[in-house]
XYZ file of N, CA and C in Angstrom:
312
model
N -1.182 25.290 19.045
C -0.070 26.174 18.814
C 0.547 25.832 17.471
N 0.429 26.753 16.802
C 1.400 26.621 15.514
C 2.929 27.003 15.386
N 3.890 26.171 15.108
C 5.139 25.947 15.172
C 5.964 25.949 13.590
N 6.296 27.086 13.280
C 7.230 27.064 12.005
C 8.675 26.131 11.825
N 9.042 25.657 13.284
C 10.396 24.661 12.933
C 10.043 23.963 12.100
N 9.102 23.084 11.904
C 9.204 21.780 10.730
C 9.233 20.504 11.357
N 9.640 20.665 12.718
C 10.085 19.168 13.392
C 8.674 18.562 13.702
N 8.723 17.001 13.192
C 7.457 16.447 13.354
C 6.291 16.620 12.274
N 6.697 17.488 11.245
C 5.922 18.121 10.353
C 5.675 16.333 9.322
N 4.280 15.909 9.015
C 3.995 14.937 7.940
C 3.612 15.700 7.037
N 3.862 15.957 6.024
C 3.301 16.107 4.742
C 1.879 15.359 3.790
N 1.655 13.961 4.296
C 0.871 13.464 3.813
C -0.184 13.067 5.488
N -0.892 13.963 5.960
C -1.118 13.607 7.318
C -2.658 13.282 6.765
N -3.438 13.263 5.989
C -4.594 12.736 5.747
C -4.440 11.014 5.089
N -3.498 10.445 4.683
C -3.308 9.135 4.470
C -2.897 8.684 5.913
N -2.558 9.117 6.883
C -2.387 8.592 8.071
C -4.027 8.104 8.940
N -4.730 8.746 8.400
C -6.214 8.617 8.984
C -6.834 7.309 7.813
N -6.173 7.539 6.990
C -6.788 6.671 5.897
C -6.205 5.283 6.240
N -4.778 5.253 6.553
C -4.112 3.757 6.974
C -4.742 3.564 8.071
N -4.967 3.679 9.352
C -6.045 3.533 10.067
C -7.277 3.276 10.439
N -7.555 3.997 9.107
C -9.121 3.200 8.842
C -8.857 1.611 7.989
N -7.981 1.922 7.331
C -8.165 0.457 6.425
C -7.755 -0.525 7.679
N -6.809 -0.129 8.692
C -6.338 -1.539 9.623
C -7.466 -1.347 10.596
N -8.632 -0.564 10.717
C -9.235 -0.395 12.255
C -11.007 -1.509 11.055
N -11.346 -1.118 9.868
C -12.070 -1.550 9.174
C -11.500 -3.453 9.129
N -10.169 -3.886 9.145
C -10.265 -4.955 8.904
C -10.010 -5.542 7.105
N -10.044 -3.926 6.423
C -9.816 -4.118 5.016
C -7.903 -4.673 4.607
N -7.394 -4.399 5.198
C -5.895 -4.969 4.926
C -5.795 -5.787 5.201
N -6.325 -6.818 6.258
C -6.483 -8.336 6.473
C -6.815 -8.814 6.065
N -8.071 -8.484 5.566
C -8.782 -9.221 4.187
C -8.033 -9.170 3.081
N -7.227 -8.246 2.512
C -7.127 -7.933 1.026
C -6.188 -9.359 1.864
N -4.727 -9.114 2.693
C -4.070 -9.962 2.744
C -3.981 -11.688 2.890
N -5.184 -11.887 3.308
C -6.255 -13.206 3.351
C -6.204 -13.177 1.754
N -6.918 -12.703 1.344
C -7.569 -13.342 -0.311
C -6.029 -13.160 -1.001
N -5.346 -12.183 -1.314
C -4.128 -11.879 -2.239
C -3.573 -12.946 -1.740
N -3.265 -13.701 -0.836
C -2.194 -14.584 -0.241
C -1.342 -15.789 -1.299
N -2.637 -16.195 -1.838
C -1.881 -17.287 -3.181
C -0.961 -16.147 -4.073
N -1.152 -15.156 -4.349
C -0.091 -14.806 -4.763
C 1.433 -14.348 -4.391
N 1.291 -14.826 -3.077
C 2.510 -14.031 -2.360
C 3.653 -15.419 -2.074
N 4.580 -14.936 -2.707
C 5.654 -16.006 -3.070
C 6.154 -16.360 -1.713
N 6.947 -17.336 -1.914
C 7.183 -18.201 -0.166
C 8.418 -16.891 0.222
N 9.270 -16.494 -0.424
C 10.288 -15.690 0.953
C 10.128 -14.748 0.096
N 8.884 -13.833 -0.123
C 8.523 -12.462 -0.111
C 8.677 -11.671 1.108
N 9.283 -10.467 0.946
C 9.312 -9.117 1.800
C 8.242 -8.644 2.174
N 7.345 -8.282 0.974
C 6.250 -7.632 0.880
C 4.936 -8.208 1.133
N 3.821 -8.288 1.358
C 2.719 -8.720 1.685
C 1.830 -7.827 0.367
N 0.939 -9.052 -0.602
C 0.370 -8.167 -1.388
C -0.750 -7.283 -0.894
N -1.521 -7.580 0.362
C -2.624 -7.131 0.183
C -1.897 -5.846 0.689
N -1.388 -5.214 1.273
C -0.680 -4.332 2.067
C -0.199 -3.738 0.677
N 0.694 -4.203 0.007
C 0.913 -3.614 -1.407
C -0.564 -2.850 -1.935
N -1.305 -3.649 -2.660
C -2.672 -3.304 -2.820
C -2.867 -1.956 -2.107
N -3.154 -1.793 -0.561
C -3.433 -1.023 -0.063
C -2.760 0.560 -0.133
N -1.591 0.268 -0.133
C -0.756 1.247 -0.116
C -0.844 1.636 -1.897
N -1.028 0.937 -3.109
C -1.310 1.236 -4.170
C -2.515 2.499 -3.805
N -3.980 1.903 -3.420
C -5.207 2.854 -3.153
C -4.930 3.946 -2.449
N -3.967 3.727 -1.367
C -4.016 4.935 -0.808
C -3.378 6.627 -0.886
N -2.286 5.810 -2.730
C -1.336 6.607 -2.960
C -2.403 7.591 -4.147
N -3.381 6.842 -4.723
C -4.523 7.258 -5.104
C -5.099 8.333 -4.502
N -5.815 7.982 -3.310
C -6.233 8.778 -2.703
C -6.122 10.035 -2.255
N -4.184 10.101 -2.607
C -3.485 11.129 -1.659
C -3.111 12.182 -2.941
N -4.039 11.788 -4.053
C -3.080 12.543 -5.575
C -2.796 11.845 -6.481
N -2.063 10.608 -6.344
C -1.101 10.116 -6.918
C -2.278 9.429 -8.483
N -1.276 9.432 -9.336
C -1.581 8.367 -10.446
C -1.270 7.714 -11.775
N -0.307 7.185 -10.694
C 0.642 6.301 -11.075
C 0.947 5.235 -10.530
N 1.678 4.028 -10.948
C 2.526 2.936 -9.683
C 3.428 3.959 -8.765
N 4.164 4.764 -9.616
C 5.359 5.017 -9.190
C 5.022 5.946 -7.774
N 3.465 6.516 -8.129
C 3.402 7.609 -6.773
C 3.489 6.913 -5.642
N 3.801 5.306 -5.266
C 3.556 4.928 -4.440
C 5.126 5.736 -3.045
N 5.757 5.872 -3.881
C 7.169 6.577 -3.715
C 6.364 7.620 -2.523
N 5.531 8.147 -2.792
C 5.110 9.518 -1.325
C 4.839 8.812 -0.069
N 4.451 7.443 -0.205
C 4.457 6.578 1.200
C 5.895 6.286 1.500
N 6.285 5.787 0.531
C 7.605 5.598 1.271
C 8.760 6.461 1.662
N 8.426 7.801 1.181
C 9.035 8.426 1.834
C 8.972 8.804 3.323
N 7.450 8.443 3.850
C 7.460 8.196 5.208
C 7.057 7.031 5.624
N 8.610 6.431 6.428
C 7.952 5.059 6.755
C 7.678 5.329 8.157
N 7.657 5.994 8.736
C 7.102 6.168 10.175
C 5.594 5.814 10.214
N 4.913 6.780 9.149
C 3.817 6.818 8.761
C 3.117 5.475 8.762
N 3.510 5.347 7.020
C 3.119 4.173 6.391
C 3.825 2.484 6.420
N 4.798 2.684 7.048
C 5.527 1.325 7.420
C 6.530 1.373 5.830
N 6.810 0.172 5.639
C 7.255 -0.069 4.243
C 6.527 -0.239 3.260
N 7.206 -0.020 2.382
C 6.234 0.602 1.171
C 7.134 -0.650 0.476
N 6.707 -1.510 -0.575
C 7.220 -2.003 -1.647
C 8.173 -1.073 -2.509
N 9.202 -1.960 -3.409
C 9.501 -1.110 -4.380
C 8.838 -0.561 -5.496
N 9.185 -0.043 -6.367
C 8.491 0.233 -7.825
C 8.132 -1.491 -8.845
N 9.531 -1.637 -8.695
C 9.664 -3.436 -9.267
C 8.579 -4.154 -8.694
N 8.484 -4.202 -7.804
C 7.762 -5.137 -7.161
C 6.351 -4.561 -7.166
N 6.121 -3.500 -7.099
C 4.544 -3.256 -6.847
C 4.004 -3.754 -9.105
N 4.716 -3.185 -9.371
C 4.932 -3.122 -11.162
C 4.263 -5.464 -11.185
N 5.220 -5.882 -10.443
C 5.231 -7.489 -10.908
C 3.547 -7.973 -9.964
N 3.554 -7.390 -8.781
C 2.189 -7.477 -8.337
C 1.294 -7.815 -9.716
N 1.313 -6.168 -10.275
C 0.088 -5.674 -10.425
C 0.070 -6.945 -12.121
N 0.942 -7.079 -12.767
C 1.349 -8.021 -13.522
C 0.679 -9.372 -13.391
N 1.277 -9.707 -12.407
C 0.676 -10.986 -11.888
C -1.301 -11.301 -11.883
N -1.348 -10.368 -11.027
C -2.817 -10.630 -10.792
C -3.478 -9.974 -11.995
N -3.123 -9.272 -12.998
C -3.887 -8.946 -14.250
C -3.696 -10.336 -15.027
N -3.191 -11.199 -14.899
C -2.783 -12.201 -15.447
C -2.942 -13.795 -15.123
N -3.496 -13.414 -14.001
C -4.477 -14.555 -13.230
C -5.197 -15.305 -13.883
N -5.659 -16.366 -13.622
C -6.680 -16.743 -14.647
C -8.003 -16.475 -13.280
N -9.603 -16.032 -13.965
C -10.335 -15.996 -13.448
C -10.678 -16.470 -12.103
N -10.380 -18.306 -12.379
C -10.796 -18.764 -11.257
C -9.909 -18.609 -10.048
N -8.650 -18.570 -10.281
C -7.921 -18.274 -9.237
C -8.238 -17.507 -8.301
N -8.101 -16.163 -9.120
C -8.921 -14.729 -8.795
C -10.153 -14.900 -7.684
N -10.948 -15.619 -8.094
C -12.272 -15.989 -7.284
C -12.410 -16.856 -6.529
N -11.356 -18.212 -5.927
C -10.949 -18.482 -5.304
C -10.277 -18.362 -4.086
């Protein structure tokens, strides 16, 4: 049945299949396993989850840091989304890694 109210309406309902696959695949545990040395002791955010939500804002259009903003506009959806700042110092950080770390 199709319903013109709006109530319940997602806008981004194909990244909802996509967050699902990354947590049902096991890929967000991993990213969050390996990213972990970078994740400061009383961080909010979890990088690999950052990471993820970076790809998936990709996926959905986006391309930019900043598109990460269409997840967070639904956190029902997508949970919390990092800020702009913070996804920005992520991506900083680990471009700035030294190799071995990285591969470590």
């Amino acid at each position: 049945r199709v319903d013109g109210a709006g109530a319940g309406i997602v806008s981004e309902a194909g990244g909802l299949l996509l967050t699902r696959t990354v947590q049902a695949s096991g890929l967000g545990a991993g990213l969050s396993a390996v990213l972990g040395p970078w994740r400061k002791p009383l961080a909010v955010h979890d990088p690999g989850k950052i990471v993820t939500d970076l790809a998936l804002s990709l996926a959905m259009g986006g391309d930019c840091l900043a598109d990460v903003d269409r997840l967070r506009a639904q956190p029902a959806v997508f949970g919390p989304v990092a800020s702009d700042p913070t996804v920005s110092r992520l991506v900083r950080a680990l471009s700035t890694a030294a190799p071995a770390k990285a591969l470590s």
